[in-house]
């Protein structure tokens, strides 16, 4: 996925961090915005490795090579849809996950890994800005109502009746 020779042509690049002296005074993002072109370049670094260990290293089995390719080609809406296919809350996981997928990246064997976490976070942010990042699997069964009489402990026989049934 990505550009065939992208991992040879481009270096790993991370978004710059805000100074610590600023960060200790607020709860805003740690990382500054990363320009779209740099994100697309990082998506290009994802190589067609055959067996995407990044995907199996991901706790929620995200389809990482697929959305890296979509970001590289600038197809952000499809990348949001692809990310939501396996992850219900990428807006959280893109920030708090320790990114074992990056450690599992095949490129990390002898070069710095693809910046998967940064790309995931930016896919979600862009999804919120452009379309509200609405999950595609809305469930219509949530509108169903429970019956007025739900069986519960009050409908169970008293414990003494259990002892009477014991046939040992």
PDB file of N, CA, C and O in Angstrom, residues 27-53:
ATOM      1  N   UNK A  27      -5.151  21.788  28.978  1.00  0.00           N
ATOM      2  CA  UNK A  27      -5.441  20.402  28.624  1.00  0.00           C
ATOM      3  C   UNK A  27      -5.563  20.239  27.113  1.00  0.00           C
ATOM      4  O   UNK A  27      -6.222  19.326  26.626  1.00  0.00           O
ATOM      5  N   UNK A  28      -4.939  21.113  26.368  1.00  0.00           N
ATOM      6  CA  UNK A  28      -5.008  21.053  24.911  1.00  0.00           C
ATOM      7  C   UNK A  28      -4.093  19.957  24.376  1.00  0.00           C
ATOM      8  O   UNK A  28      -3.353  19.329  25.110  1.00  0.00           O
ATOM      9  N   UNK A  29      -4.131  19.774  23.065  1.00  0.00           N
ATOM     10  CA  UNK A  29      -3.332  18.741  22.415  1.00  0.00           C
ATOM     11  C   UNK A  29      -1.842  18.936  22.673  1.00  0.00           C
ATOM     12  O   UNK A  29      -1.360  20.065  22.754  1.00  0.00           O
ATOM     13  N   UNK A  30      -1.123  17.831  22.775  1.00  0.00           N
ATOM     14  CA  UNK A  30       0.327  17.872  22.952  1.00  0.00           C
ATOM     15  C   UNK A  30       0.999  18.206  21.623  1.00  0.00           C
ATOM     16  O   UNK A  30       1.912  19.014  21.559  1.00  0.00           O
ATOM     17  N   UNK A  31       0.510  17.589  20.548  1.00  0.00           N
ATOM     18  CA  UNK A  31       1.129  17.760  19.236  1.00  0.00           C
ATOM     19  C   UNK A  31       0.485  18.910  18.475  1.00  0.00           C
ATOM     20  O   UNK A  31      -0.731  19.097  18.519  1.00  0.00           O
ATOM     21  N   UNK A  32       1.304  19.651  17.752  1.00  0.00           N
ATOM     22  CA  UNK A  32       0.813  20.703  16.874  1.00  0.00           C
ATOM     23  C   UNK A  32       0.243  20.068  15.618  1.00  0.00           C
ATOM     24  O   UNK A  32       0.483  18.892  15.336  1.00  0.00           O
ATOM     25  N   UNK A  33      -0.503  20.857  14.864  1.00  0.00           N
ATOM     26  CA  UNK A  33      -1.088  20.336  13.621  1.00  0.00           C
ATOM     27  C   UNK A  33       0.003  19.878  12.664  1.00  0.00           C
ATOM     28  O   UNK A  33       1.070  20.481  12.575  1.00  0.00           O
ATOM     29  N   UNK A  34      -0.314  18.809  11.954  1.00  0.00           N
ATOM     30  CA  UNK A  34       0.602  18.225  10.979  1.00  0.00           C
ATOM     31  C   UNK A  34       0.004  18.494   9.602  1.00  0.00           C
ATOM     32  O   UNK A  34      -1.134  18.104   9.343  1.00  0.00           O
ATOM     33  N   UNK A  35       0.715  19.164   8.726  1.00  0.00           N
ATOM     34  CA  UNK A  35       0.145  19.501   7.408  1.00  0.00           C
ATOM     35  C   UNK A  35      -0.271  18.248   6.628  1.00  0.00           C
ATOM     36  O   UNK A  35       0.339  17.188   6.738  1.00  0.00           O
ATOM     37  N   UNK A  36      -1.306  18.419   5.820  1.00  0.00           N
ATOM     38  CA  UNK A  36      -1.842  17.283   5.049  1.00  0.00           C
ATOM     39  C   UNK A  36      -0.781  16.642   4.160  1.00  0.00           C
ATOM     40  O   UNK A  36      -0.712  15.418   4.059  1.00  0.00           O
ATOM     41  N   UNK A  37       0.041  17.447   3.519  1.00  0.00           N
ATOM     42  CA  UNK A  37       1.039  16.874   2.612  1.00  0.00           C
ATOM     43  C   UNK A  37       2.023  15.970   3.358  1.00  0.00           C
ATOM     44  O   UNK A  37       2.424  14.927   2.857  1.00  0.00           O
ATOM     45  N   UNK A  38       2.363  16.346   4.588  1.00  0.00           N
ATOM     46  CA  UNK A  38       3.274  15.509   5.381  1.00  0.00           C
ATOM     47  C   UNK A  38       2.584  14.209   5.796  1.00  0.00           C
ATOM     48  O   UNK A  38       3.208  13.154   5.842  1.00  0.00           O
ATOM     49  N   UNK A  39       1.292  14.280   6.091  1.00  0.00           N
ATOM     50  CA  UNK A  39       0.540  13.070   6.424  1.00  0.00           C
ATOM     51  C   UNK A  39       0.470  12.138   5.219  1.00  0.00           C
ATOM     52  O   UNK A  39       0.638  10.918   5.350  1.00  0.00           O
ATOM     53  N   UNK A  40       0.240  12.708   4.061  1.00  0.00           N
ATOM     54  CA  UNK A  40       0.175  11.892   2.845  1.00  0.00           C
ATOM     55  C   UNK A  40       1.538  11.253   2.572  1.00  0.00           C
ATOM     56  O   UNK A  40       1.615  10.101   2.142  1.00  0.00           O
ATOM     57  N   UNK A  41       2.607  11.988   2.838  1.00  0.00           N
ATOM     58  CA  UNK A  41       3.953  11.433   2.660  1.00  0.00           C
ATOM     59  C   UNK A  41       4.182  10.274   3.624  1.00  0.00           C
ATOM     60  O   UNK A  41       4.746   9.243   3.253  1.00  0.00           O
ATOM     61  N   UNK A  42       3.712  10.418   4.857  1.00  0.00           N
ATOM     62  CA  UNK A  42       3.866   9.337   5.827  1.00  0.00           C
ATOM     63  C   UNK A  42       3.024   8.126   5.432  1.00  0.00           C
ATOM     64  O   UNK A  42       3.435   6.982   5.612  1.00  0.00           O
ATOM     65  N   UNK A  43       1.842   8.360   4.859  1.00  0.00           N
ATOM     66  CA  UNK A  43       1.025   7.263   4.340  1.00  0.00           C
ATOM     67  C   UNK A  43       1.721   6.549   3.191  1.00  0.00           C
ATOM     68  O   UNK A  43       1.583   5.342   3.020  1.00  0.00           O
ATOM     69  N   UNK A  44       2.505   7.299   2.416  1.00  0.00           N
ATOM     70  CA  UNK A  44       3.243   6.716   1.289  1.00  0.00           C
ATOM     71  C   UNK A  44       4.341   5.773   1.769  1.00  0.00           C
ATOM     72  O   UNK A  44       4.761   4.883   1.037  1.00  0.00           O
ATOM     73  N   UNK A  45       4.810   5.945   3.005  1.00  0.00           N
ATOM     74  CA  UNK A  45       5.876   5.090   3.541  1.00  0.00           C
ATOM     75  C   UNK A  45       5.389   3.667   3.818  1.00  0.00           C
ATOM     76  O   UNK A  45       6.191   2.750   3.955  1.00  0.00           O
ATOM     77  N   UNK A  46       4.084   3.469   3.917  1.00  0.00           N
ATOM     78  CA  UNK A  46       3.542   2.134   4.169  1.00  0.00           C
ATOM     79  C   UNK A  46       3.805   1.279   2.938  1.00  0.00           C
ATOM     80  O   UNK A  46       3.382   1.595   1.837  1.00  0.00           O
ATOM     81  N   UNK A  47       4.542   0.209   3.145  1.00  0.00           N
ATOM     82  CA  UNK A  47       4.929  -0.625   2.004  1.00  0.00           C
ATOM     83  C   UNK A  47       3.995  -1.820   1.879  1.00  0.00           C
ATOM     84  O   UNK A  47       3.329  -2.203   2.829  1.00  0.00           O
ATOM     85  N   UNK A  48       3.956  -2.392   0.717  1.00  0.00           N
ATOM     86  CA  UNK A  48       3.135  -3.576   0.468  1.00  0.00           C
ATOM     87  C   UNK A  48       3.918  -4.783   0.987  1.00  0.00           C
ATOM     88  O   UNK A  48       4.556  -5.505   0.228  1.00  0.00           O
ATOM     89  N   UNK A  49       3.890  -4.984   2.304  1.00  0.00           N
ATOM     90  CA  UNK A  49       4.755  -5.981   2.926  1.00  0.00           C
ATOM     91  C   UNK A  49       4.223  -7.413   2.807  1.00  0.00           C
ATOM     92  O   UNK A  49       4.884  -8.348   3.215  1.00  0.00           O
ATOM     93  N   UNK A  50       3.027  -7.593   2.296  1.00  0.00           N
ATOM     94  CA  UNK A  50       2.485  -8.943   2.129  1.00  0.00           C
ATOM     95  C   UNK A  50       1.715  -9.404   3.355  1.00  0.00           C
ATOM     96  O   UNK A  50       0.539  -9.689   3.281  1.00  0.00           O
ATOM     97  N   UNK A  51       2.363  -9.469   4.492  1.00  0.00           N
ATOM     98  CA  UNK A  51       1.705  -9.831   5.750  1.00  0.00           C
ATOM     99  C   UNK A  51       1.767  -8.604   6.655  1.00  0.00           C
ATOM    100  O   UNK A  51       2.815  -8.301   7.209  1.00  0.00           O
ATOM    101  N   UNK A  52       0.662  -7.876   6.785  1.00  0.00           N
ATOM    102  CA  UNK A  52       0.684  -6.640   7.572  1.00  0.00           C
ATOM    103  C   UNK A  52       0.670  -6.927   9.081  1.00  0.00           C
ATOM    104  O   UNK A  52      -0.376  -7.011   9.706  1.00  0.00           O
ATOM    105  N   UNK A  53       1.861  -7.080   9.646  1.00  0.00           N
ATOM    106  CA  UNK A  53       1.957  -7.344  11.084  1.00  0.00           C
ATOM    107  C   UNK A  53       1.437  -6.184  11.912  1.00  0.00           C
ATOM    108  O   UNK A  53       1.042  -6.359  13.051  1.00  0.00           O
TER     109      UNK A  53
END
